[in-house]
Structure formats: C-alpha cells, structure tokens
Short mmCIF file of C-alpha atoms in Angstrom, two decimals:
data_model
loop_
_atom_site.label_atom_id
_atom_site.label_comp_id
_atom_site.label_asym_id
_atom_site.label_seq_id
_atom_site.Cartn_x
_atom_site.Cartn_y
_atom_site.Cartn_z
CA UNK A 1 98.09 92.27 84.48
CA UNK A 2 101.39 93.21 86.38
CA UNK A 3 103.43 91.17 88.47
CA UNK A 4 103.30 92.35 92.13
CA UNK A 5 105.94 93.46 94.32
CA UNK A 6 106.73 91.01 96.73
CA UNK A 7 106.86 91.92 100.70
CA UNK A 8 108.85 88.77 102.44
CA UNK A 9 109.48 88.53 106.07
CA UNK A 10 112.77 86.58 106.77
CA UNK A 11 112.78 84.29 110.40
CA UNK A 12 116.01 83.41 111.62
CA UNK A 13 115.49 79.56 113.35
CA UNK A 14 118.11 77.70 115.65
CA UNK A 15 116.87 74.80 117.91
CA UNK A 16 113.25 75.12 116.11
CA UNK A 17 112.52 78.87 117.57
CA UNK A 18 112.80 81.88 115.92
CA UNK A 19 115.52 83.15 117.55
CA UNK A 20 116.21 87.39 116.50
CA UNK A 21 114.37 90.15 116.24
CA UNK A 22 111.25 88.24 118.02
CA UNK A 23 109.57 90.33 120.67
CA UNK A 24 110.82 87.98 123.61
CA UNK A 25 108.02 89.21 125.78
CA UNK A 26 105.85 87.26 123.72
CA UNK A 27 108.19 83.94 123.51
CA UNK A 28 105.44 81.44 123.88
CA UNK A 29 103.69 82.31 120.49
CA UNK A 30 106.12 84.39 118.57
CA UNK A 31 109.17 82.19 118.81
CA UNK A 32 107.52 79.76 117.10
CA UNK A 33 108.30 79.19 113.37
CA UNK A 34 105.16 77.86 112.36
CA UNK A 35 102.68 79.94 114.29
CA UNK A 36 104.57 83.57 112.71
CA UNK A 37 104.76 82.18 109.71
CA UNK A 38 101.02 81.84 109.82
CA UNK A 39 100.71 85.05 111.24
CA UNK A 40 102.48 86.62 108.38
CA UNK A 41 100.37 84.74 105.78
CA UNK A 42 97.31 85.98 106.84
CA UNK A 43 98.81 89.46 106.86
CA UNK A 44 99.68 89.47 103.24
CA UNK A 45 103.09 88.68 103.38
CA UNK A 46 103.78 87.17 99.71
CA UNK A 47 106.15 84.85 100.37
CA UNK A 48 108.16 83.49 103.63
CA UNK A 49 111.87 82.66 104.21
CA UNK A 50 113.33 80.67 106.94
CA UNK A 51 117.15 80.99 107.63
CA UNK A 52 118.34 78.25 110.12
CA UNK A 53 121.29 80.52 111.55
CA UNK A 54 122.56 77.49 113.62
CA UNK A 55 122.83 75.50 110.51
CA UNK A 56 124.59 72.41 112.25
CA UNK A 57 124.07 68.98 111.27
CA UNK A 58 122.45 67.92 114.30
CA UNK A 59 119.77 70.47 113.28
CA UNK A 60 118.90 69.06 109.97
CA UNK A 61 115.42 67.44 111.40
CA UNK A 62 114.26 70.16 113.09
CA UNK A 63 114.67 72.53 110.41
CA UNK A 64 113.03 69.78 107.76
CA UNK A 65 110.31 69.54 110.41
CA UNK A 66 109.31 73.35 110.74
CA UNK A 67 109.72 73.21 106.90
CA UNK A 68 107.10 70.14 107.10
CA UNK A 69 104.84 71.79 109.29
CA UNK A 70 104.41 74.70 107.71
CA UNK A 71 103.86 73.62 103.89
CA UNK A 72 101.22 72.04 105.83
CA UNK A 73 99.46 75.15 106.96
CA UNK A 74 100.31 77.70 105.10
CA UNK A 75 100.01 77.91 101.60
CA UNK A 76 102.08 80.64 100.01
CA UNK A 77 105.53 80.17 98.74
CA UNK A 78 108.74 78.86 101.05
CA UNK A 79 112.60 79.67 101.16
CA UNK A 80 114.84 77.98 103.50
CA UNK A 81 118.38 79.03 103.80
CA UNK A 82 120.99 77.71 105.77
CA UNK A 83 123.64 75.08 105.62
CA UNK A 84 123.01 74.00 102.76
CA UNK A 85 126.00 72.12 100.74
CA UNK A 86 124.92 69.63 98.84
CA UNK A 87 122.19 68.92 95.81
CA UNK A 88 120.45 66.06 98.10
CA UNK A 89 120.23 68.80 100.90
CA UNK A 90 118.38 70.89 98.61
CA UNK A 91 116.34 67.57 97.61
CA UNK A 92 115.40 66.52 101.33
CA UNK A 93 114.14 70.44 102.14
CA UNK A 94 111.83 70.52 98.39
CA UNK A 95 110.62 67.19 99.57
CA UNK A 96 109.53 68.64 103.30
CA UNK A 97 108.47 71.38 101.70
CA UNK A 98 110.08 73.95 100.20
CA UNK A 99 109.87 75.89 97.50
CA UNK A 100 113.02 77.58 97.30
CA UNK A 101 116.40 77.35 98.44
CA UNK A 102 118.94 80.43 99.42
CA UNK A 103 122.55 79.38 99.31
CA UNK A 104 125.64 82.15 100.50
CA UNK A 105 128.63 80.56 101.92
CA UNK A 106 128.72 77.01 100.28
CA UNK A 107 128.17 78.41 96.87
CA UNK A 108 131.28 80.96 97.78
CA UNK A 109 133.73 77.83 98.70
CA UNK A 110 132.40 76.02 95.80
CA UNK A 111 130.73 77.66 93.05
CA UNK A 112 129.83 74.38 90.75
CA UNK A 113 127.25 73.75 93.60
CA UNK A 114 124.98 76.48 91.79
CA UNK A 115 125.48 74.38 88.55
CA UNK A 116 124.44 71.17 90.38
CA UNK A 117 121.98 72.05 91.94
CA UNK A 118 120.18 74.58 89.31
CA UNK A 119 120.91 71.56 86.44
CA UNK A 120 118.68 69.02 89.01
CA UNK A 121 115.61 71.26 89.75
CA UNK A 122 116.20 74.06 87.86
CA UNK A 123 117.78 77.78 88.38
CA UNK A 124 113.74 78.78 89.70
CA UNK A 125 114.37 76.58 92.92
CA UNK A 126 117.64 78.74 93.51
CA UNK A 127 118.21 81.95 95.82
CA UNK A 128 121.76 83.34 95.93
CA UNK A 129 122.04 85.60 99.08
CA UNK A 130 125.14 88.02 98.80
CA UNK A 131 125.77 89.48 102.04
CA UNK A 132 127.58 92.55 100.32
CA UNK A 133 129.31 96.21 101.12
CA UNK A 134 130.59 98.91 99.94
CA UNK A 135 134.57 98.01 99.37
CA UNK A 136 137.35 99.65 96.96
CA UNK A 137 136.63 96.37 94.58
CA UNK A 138 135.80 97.17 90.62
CA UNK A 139 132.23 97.54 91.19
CA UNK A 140 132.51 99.51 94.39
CA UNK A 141 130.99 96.48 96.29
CA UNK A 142 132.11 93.30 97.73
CA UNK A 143 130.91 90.25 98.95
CA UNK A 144 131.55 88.92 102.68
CA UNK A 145 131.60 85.92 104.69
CA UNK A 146 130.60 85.44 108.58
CA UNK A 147 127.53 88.58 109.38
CA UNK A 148 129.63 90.50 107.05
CA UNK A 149 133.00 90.19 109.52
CA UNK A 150 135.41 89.18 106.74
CA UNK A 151 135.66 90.33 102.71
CA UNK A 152 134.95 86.79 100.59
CA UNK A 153 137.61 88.39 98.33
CA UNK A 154 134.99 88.49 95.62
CA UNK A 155 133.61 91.80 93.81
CA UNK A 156 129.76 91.56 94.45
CA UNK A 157 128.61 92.40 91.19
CA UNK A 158 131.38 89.94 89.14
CA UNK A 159 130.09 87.13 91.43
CA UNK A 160 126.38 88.19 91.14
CA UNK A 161 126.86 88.01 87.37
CA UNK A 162 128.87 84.81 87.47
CA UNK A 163 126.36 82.90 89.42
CA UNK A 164 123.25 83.69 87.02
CA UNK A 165 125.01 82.31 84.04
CA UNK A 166 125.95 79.28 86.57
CA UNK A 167 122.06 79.11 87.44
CA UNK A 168 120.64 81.07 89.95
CA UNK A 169 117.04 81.86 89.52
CA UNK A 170 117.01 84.74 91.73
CA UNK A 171 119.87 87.39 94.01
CA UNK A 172 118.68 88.14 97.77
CA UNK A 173 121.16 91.27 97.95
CA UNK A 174 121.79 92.00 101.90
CA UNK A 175 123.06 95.45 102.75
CA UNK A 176 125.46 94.68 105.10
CA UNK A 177 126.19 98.53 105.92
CA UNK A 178 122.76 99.30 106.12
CA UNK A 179 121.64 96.16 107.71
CA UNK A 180 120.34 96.66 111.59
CA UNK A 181 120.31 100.47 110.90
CA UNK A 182 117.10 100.89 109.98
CA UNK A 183 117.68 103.82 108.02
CA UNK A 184 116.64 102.45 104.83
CA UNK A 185 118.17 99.94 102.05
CA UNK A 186 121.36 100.74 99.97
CA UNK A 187 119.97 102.09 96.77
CA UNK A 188 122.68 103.02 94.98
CA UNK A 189 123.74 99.37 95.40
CA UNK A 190 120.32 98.07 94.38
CA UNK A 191 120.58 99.90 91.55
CA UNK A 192 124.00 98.88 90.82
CA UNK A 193 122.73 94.48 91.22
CA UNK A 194 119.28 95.67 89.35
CA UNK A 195 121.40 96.83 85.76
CA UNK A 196 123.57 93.66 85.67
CA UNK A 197 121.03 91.69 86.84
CA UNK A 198 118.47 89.50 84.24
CA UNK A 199 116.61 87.63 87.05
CA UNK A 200 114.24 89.41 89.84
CA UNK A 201 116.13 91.08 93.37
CA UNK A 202 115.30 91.28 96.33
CA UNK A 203 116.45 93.95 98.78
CA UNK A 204 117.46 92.86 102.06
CA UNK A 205 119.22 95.39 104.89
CA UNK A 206 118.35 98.84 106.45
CA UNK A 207 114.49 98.31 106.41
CA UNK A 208 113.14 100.80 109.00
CA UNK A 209 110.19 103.51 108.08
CA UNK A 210 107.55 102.40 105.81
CA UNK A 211 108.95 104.84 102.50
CA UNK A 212 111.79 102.95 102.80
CA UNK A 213 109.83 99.85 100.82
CA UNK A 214 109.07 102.04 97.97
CA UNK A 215 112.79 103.15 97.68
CA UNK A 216 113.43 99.52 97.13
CA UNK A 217 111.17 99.11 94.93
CA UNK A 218 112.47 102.81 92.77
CA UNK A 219 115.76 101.18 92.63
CA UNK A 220 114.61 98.47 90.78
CA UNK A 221 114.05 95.69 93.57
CA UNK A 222 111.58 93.36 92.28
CA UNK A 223 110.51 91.98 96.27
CA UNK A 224 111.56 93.25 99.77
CA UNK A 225 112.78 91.16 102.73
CA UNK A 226 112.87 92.29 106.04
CA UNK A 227 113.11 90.74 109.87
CA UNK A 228 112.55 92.98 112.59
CA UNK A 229 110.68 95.50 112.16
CA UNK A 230 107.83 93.02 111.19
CA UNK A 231 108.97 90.63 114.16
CA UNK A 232 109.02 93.85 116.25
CA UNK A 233 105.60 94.87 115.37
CA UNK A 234 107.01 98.78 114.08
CA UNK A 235 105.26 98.00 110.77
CA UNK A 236 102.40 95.47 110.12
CA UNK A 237 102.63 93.66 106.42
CA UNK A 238 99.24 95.03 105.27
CA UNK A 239 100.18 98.35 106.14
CA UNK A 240 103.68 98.47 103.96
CA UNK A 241 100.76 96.84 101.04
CA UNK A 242 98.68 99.64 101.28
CA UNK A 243 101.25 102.52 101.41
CA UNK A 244 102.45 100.91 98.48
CA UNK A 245 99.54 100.57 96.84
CA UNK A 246 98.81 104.37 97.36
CA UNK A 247 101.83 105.19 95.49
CA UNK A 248 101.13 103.29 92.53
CA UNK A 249 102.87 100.07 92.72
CA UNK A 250 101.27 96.92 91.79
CA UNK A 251 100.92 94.90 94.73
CA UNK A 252 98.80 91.78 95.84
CA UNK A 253 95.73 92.79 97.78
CA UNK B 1 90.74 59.56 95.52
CA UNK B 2 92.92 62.11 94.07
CA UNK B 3 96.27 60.57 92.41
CA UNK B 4 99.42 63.11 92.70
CA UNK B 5 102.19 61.35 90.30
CA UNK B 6 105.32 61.50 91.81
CA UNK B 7 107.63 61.01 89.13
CA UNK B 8 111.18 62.35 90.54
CA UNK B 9 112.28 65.51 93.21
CA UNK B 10 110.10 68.44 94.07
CA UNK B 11 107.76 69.95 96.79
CA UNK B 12 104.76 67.56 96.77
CA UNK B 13 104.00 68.15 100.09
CA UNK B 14 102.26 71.09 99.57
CA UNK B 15 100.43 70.04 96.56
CA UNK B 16 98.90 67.14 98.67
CA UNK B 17 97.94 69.23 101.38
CA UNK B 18 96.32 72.09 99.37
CA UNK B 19 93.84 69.32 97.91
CA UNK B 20 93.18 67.51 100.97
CA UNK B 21 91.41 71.08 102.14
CA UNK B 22 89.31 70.44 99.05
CA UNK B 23 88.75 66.73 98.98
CA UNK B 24 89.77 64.20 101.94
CA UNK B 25 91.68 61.45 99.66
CA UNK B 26 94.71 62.34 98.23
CA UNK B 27 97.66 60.04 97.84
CA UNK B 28 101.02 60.68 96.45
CA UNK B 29 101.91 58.17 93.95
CA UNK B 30 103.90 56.30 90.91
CA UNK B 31 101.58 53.30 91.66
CA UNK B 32 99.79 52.64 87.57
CA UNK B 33 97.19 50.79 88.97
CA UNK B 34 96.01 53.50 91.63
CA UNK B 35 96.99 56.32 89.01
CA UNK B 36 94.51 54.53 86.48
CA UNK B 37 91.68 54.21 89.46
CA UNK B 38 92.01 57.81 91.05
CA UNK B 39 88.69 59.37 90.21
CA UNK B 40 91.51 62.57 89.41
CA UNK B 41 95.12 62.32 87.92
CA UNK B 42 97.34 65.50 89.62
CA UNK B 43 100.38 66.12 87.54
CA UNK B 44 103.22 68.41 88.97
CA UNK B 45 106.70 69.37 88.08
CA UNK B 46 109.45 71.53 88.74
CA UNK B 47 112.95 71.87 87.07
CA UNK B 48 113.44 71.73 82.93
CA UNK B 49 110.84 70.44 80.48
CA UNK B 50 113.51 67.68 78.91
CA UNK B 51 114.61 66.38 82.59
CA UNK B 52 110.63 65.92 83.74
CA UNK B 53 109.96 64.14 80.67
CA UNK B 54 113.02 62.10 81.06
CA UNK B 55 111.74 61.36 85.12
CA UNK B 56 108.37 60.74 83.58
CA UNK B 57 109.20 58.18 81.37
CA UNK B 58 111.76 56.37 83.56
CA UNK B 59 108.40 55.38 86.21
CA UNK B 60 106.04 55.30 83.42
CA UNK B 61 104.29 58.01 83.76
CA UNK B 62 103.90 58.95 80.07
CA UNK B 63 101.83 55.55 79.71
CA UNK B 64 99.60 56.55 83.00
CA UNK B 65 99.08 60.02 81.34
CA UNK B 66 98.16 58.13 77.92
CA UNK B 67 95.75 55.60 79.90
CA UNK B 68 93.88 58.40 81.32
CA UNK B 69 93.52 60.15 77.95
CA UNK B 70 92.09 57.20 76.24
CA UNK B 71 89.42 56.62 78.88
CA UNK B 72 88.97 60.17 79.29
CA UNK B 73 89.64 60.61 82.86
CA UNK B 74 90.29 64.21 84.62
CA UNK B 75 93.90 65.05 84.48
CA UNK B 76 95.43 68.76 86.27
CA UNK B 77 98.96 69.71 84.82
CA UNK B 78 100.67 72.37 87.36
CA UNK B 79 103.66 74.49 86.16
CA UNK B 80 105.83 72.09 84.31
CA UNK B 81 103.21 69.37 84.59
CA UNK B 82 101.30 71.23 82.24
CA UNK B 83 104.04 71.80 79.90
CA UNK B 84 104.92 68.32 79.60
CA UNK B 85 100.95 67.33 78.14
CA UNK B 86 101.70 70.13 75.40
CA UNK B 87 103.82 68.89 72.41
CA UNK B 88 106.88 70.05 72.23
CA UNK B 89 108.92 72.91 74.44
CA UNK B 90 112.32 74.41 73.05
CA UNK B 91 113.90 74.82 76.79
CA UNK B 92 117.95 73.80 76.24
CA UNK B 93 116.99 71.74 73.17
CA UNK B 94 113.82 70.28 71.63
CA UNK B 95 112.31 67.72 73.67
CA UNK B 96 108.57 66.24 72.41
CA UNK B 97 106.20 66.05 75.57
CA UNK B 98 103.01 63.91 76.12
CA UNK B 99 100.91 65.83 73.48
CA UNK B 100 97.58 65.39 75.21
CA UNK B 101 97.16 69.59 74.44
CA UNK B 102 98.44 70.86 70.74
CA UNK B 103 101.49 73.75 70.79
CA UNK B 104 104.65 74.13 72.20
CA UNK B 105 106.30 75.34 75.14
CA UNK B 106 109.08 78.71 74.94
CA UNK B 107 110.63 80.49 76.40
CA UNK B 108 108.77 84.31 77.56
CA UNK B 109 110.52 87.37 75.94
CA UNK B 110 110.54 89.36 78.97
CA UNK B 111 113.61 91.29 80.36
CA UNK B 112 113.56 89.45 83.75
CA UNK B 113 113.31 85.43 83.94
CA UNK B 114 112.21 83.93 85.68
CA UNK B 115 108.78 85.39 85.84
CA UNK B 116 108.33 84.92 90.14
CA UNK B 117 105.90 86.09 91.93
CA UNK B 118 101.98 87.11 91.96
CA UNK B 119 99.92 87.84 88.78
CA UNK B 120 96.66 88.67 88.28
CA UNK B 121 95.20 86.71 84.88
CA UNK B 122 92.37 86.93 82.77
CA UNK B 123 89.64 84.21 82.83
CA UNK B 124 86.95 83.60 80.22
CA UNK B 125 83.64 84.18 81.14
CA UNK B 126 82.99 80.42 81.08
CA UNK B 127 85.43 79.80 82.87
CA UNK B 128 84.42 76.97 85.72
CA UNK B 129 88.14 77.05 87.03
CA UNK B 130 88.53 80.80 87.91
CA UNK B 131 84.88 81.29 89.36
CA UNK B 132 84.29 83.36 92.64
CA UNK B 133 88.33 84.57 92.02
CA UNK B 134 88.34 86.19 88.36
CA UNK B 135 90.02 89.34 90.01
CA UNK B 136 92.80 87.52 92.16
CA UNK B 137 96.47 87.05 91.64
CA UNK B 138 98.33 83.52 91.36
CA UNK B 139 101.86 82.68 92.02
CA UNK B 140 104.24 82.00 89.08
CA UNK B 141 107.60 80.81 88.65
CA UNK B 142 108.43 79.80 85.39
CA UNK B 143 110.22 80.99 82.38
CA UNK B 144 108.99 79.23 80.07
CA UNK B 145 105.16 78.61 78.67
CA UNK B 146 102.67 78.13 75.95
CA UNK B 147 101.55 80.89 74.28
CA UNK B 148 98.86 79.74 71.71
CA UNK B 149 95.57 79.51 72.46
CA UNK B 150 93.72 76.23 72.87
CA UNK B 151 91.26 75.75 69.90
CA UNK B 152 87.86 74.48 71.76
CA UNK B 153 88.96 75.09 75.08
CA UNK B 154 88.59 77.67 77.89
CA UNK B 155 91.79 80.11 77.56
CA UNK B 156 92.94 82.17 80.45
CA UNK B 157 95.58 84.26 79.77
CA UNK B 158 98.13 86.55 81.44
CA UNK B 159 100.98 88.72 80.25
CA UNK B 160 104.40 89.22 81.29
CA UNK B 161 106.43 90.55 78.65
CA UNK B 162 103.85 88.90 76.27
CA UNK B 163 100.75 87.23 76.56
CA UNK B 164 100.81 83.47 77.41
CA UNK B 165 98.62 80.69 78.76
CA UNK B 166 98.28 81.12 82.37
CA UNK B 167 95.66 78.10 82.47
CA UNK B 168 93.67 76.15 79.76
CA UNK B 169 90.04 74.04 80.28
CA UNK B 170 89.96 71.04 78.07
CA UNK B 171 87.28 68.21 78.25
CA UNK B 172 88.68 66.35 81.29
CA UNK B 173 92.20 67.84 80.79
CA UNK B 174 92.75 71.30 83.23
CA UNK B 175 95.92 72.96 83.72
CA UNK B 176 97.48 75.77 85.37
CA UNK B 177 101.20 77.42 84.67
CA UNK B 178 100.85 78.51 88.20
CA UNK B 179 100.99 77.13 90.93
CA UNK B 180 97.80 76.79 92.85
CA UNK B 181 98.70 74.78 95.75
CA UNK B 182 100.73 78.18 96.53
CA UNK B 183 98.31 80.63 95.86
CA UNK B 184 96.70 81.24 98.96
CA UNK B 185 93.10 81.92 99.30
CA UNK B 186 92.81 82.35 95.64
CA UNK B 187 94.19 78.92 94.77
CA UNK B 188 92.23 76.87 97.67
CA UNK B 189 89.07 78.28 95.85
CA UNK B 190 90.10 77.21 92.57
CA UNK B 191 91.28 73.95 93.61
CA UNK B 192 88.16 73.43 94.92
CA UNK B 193 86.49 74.63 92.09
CA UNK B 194 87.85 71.95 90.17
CA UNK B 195 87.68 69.10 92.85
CA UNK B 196 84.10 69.97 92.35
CA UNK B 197 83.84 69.13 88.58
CA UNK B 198 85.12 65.55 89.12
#
C-alpha cells in the first residue's frame, strides 16, 4: 500500500472554452471543458484542474456551471482556480462541485484569506499556486504576479512556508522559467519547495518529453500538472502511467 | 430513497450524483422526517472534526444519526462523516463525536499531511463492500483517522505512515475514510456494492 503519484492535466477556461494549448483544429470537441475533462478521466488522469484565466465577475456562472457539469460526469477529484477572493467564493465552487480550490494572487494581497478560508473547510480544500523563479532573494527563488511579468516582492520559499502554517493543504509550484519550454521542470527548485515543505507538491512548468515526469517525481514532487502537451496530444496520460510504472513508481493503474 | 444529510458547506454534488448511477432516488437533505424514512442515511463531511460536529448539531443531525441507530437503519459515513460516528477525535482539541463506532480519531504520523491522493487498501475476505475491486486504489484526503480496529466488524485497512482504518463494516453502519464518490470506477462499484445490501 503506497500512495500513487498523481498525473493532473490543468485546462485554462475563459467564456466556458478551454482556451490554450487546445488543438484549435479540433475546436468543436476539444474546447470544451467538460467533454476533455472526460477525455482525461478515462485516460487515467488522477485528478483535474480548471483555471478560469478570465476570472472576471461576469464569469462567475459559467465557471460554477462547467464546475456543475462536470462533478456530474466525471467522478475523480476537481480543482478550480481563478479569481477567487473570498471564503463564500470558495463556498459557491465546493457547492457546484469542487473539490479543491487553488488560490495565487488574492492570497498574495491578502494573506489572512488562507486562514479564512482553511479555518471554514479545512487546509485539505486549499491549493496555493506560486508562480515562482529563480531571483537573487534568500532562497534563490521568488514569487511573481501577472504570467510571471512582475516579482510579488516575496521570497518563494518564506511565503511557501508561511502559508502552510496559515493553512494550505497543498503548494502547486509553477516554474515560471521553465514554463512553455518544454525542456523539463525546475528540479533544483522542486527540491528546494519539497525540504521545507510538510504537505504534498505538485510540479507545474517545463513539462515536455515523457522522462521529464519521473524527474518530478526524483525531486520529490508528490503529483505532476501539465497543459499542453496533453491538450496537444505529444503525450497521452496512460502513456506517462506506464513509463512510470516501468521505472518503479507507484502509480494508479 | 437514499438520504444525503446536508449539514453545512462542502461538495455534495458529487456525492449525489455518484449514487444516483447506483440507485435512482437520492435527495440531498436536513429534512428529520425524510432522513428517518430514507431506506439509507449518507453522511459526508469535509473540514475539521470539532466544526462538523458543531454544523451537525446546529440542524440536528446528531439526533437523525441517533434515530437511525436505535431502529437500526443503514447509515454510510464518508471522510469526516465517518469520523464524526467514532467517539472522540483529538484534531485542534478534544471534541466527543456521535459514538455510533467505539475509538477515536488522530491525527496520522506520517511526514506529509495531508495524506492526498490514490491508495490501494486491504479488504477482508468477507468483505461485501470491497468485492469485484479488492486490488484497486481509492482517493484520500485526510489527515486525520481511526486507527483501531473495529471489534465484530469487517476491518479494511491501509497504511500511510501507519496503518489506519481505511473503511469499517458494522451491522447497518458502513464507512469509508475515502472518498468514494471520487474514486472512479473503483468507487461506482463499491457504491453499488453497498446500494445493493440495503
């Protein structure tokens, strides 16, 4: 009995389509949030995460409603991400649906929102994604705001380590050097998040050849997210699984 | 009819759905009346042992919980909802829960909390739950569980950093520290597993 590494595709949604990284020669089906995301889950994919990128108010329904209709059909474990600023927005997107909730920017501006919402439902509901790079902070690494435009002024692993002892439950690290390179994830920042970190990782950023998964998963990352190389069709899910498997890892068939 | 109690926040949605594949009547509920009638009495939870048990109580629930023990009616605890029916857990500070199932509730010594993800477990052989899917992982998110054995009762266990109960098989009492209604394949077979007992 081991826990299994986790393989997690991420879909970016704005106006109820997945919007980046899609194949847009195939709009009609692979756009849709609901239809991949039941794509993926018969592939193997161990969990799912939906970031609204457009995260606007007016969008609030249509994400809840993609979050609605896919708790409906697929039955494996949900993380929406995206605009998210308040305790009762976390609330409304549990009650669609979800079963976890990734917060970045908000809990930057206003850290005590990882205390209220982790003190209401409990740090297991909460994902803090660091969009982080290398920087000449303490730790070598800092967190950004905006895609990784601007620095959040924040050392990446002070902040990591000051939001688990507020209550996050888990740390989606993004590369944000190595993310869209494809040339595999930032280990020696994995590494890095993995010894100051007491709750599981994820690695996020750089995903490109199939090896690069079990790097990851070397460095200590306890699941691995990627977008487009599963939206792109480069690598299938089940395939990642079994090279994986082959090298020892426990994974769920 | 299949009762879920809805007693505060948390994804229900899912839960309901899951069990509709196995049985066409489920309603999501804080009703006592339709919680005492339901032929089966789902209790979920997410979030800390003492705030569930302080939702629970606020819209009754610990009374519809009792009722159904007294007539003997089938109850399903998942994740925290099968916490609260042990006695006691020691998450942030003391808190006594429904005692329908004897022990307590701590926290797991493992080096990484909260235990997330897929894990295989170990079933009895007489186990009427885990049938057809003995072999196949379940997804946990917890940090917290009972870890003593359930005298005359079907034990399944599963280790992460220890051993703990991963799902128990009581009289009319079944629960699971995972969550089923997440579990894929594996957990629509063992929801219907138990849908069939009722």
């Amino acid at each position: 009995m081991t826990l299994a590494k986790r393989i997690i595709p991420c879909l970016d949604v704005a106006g109820g389509r997945v919007v980046k990284g899609v194949n847009f020669k195939d709009l009609k089906d692979a756009g849709d949030p609901v239809e991949l995301a039941k794509k993926y889950g018969l592939e193997g994919a161990d969990e799912l995460t939906f970031l609204d990128i457009s995260a606007s108010v007016e969008e609030r329904e249509t994400t809840l409603e993609i979050v609605r209709k896919t708790a409906e059909q697929v039955f494996i474990p949900l993380t929406v991400g995206g605009g998210i600023r308040s305790a009762e927005n976390v609330n409304e997107l549990l009650r669609a649906g979800a079963d976890k909730i990734s917060i970045n920017t908000a809990a930057i501006a206003r850290p005590d929102l990882i205390n209220e919402i982790s003190d209401r439902f409990g740090n297991q509901v909460l994902v803090l994604s660091v969009d982080a790079r290398r920087a000449q902070t303490k730790s070598g690494f800092e967190v950004t705001t905006h895609g990784g435009r601007q620095s959040a002024g924040l050392d990446a692993l002070a902040w990591i380590g000051d939001a688990i002892l507020r209550g996050v439950g888990e740390i989606l690290l993004n590369s944000m050097d190595a993310d869209g390179t494809k040339s595999g994830f930032d280990i020696e920042m994995l590494s890095a998040v993995r010894k100051i970190s007491s709750v599981p990782v994820i690695a996020s950023g750089g995903a490109g050849k199939i090896s690069d998964f079990a790097e990851a998963l070397t460095a200590g990352a306890d699941a691995v997210l990627a977008a487009s190389v599963f939206h792109f069709g480069e690598l299938r899910i089940s395939d990642v699984k079994n090279d994986l498997a082959k090298r020892g890892f426990p994974i769920r068939a | 009819m299949i009762a879920i109690l809805d007693y505060g926040s948390g994804n229900l949605r899912s839960a309901q759905r899951a069990f509709e594949v196995a049985s066409a009547n489920v309603v999501v509920t804080r009703d006592a009346k339709t919680c005492s009638e339901a032929s089966a009495l789902i209790v979920p939870g997410v979030g800390a042992f003492a705030a569930c048990m302080e939702q629970l109580t606020q819209v009754g629930g610990v009374e519809i919980i009792a009722d159904r023990v007294a007539k003997e009616r089938p109850i399903f605890g998942i994740c925290v909802g099968m916490q609260i029916l042990f006695q006691s857990s020691s998450e942030k500070k003391d808190t006594q829960g429904v005692g329908v199932l004897p022990g307590k509730v701590d926290e797991l010594k493992a080096p990484i909390l909260p235990h997330m993800g897929w894990n295989r477990v170990a079933p009895a052989h007489t186990s009427k739950l885990f049938k057809g899917v003995e072999d196949q992982s379940f997804y946990f998110v917890h940090s917290y569980a009972a870890k003593s054995c359930i005298p005359d009762a079907t034990n399944t266990i599963t280790n992460y950093g220890e051993d703990f109960l991963a799902a128990v098989e009581k009289d009319f009492v079944v629960a699971t520290q995972f969550h089923p209604e997440k579990s894929g394949a594996a957990g629509a077979k063992l929801i219907t597993n138990w849908v069939k007992t009722l």
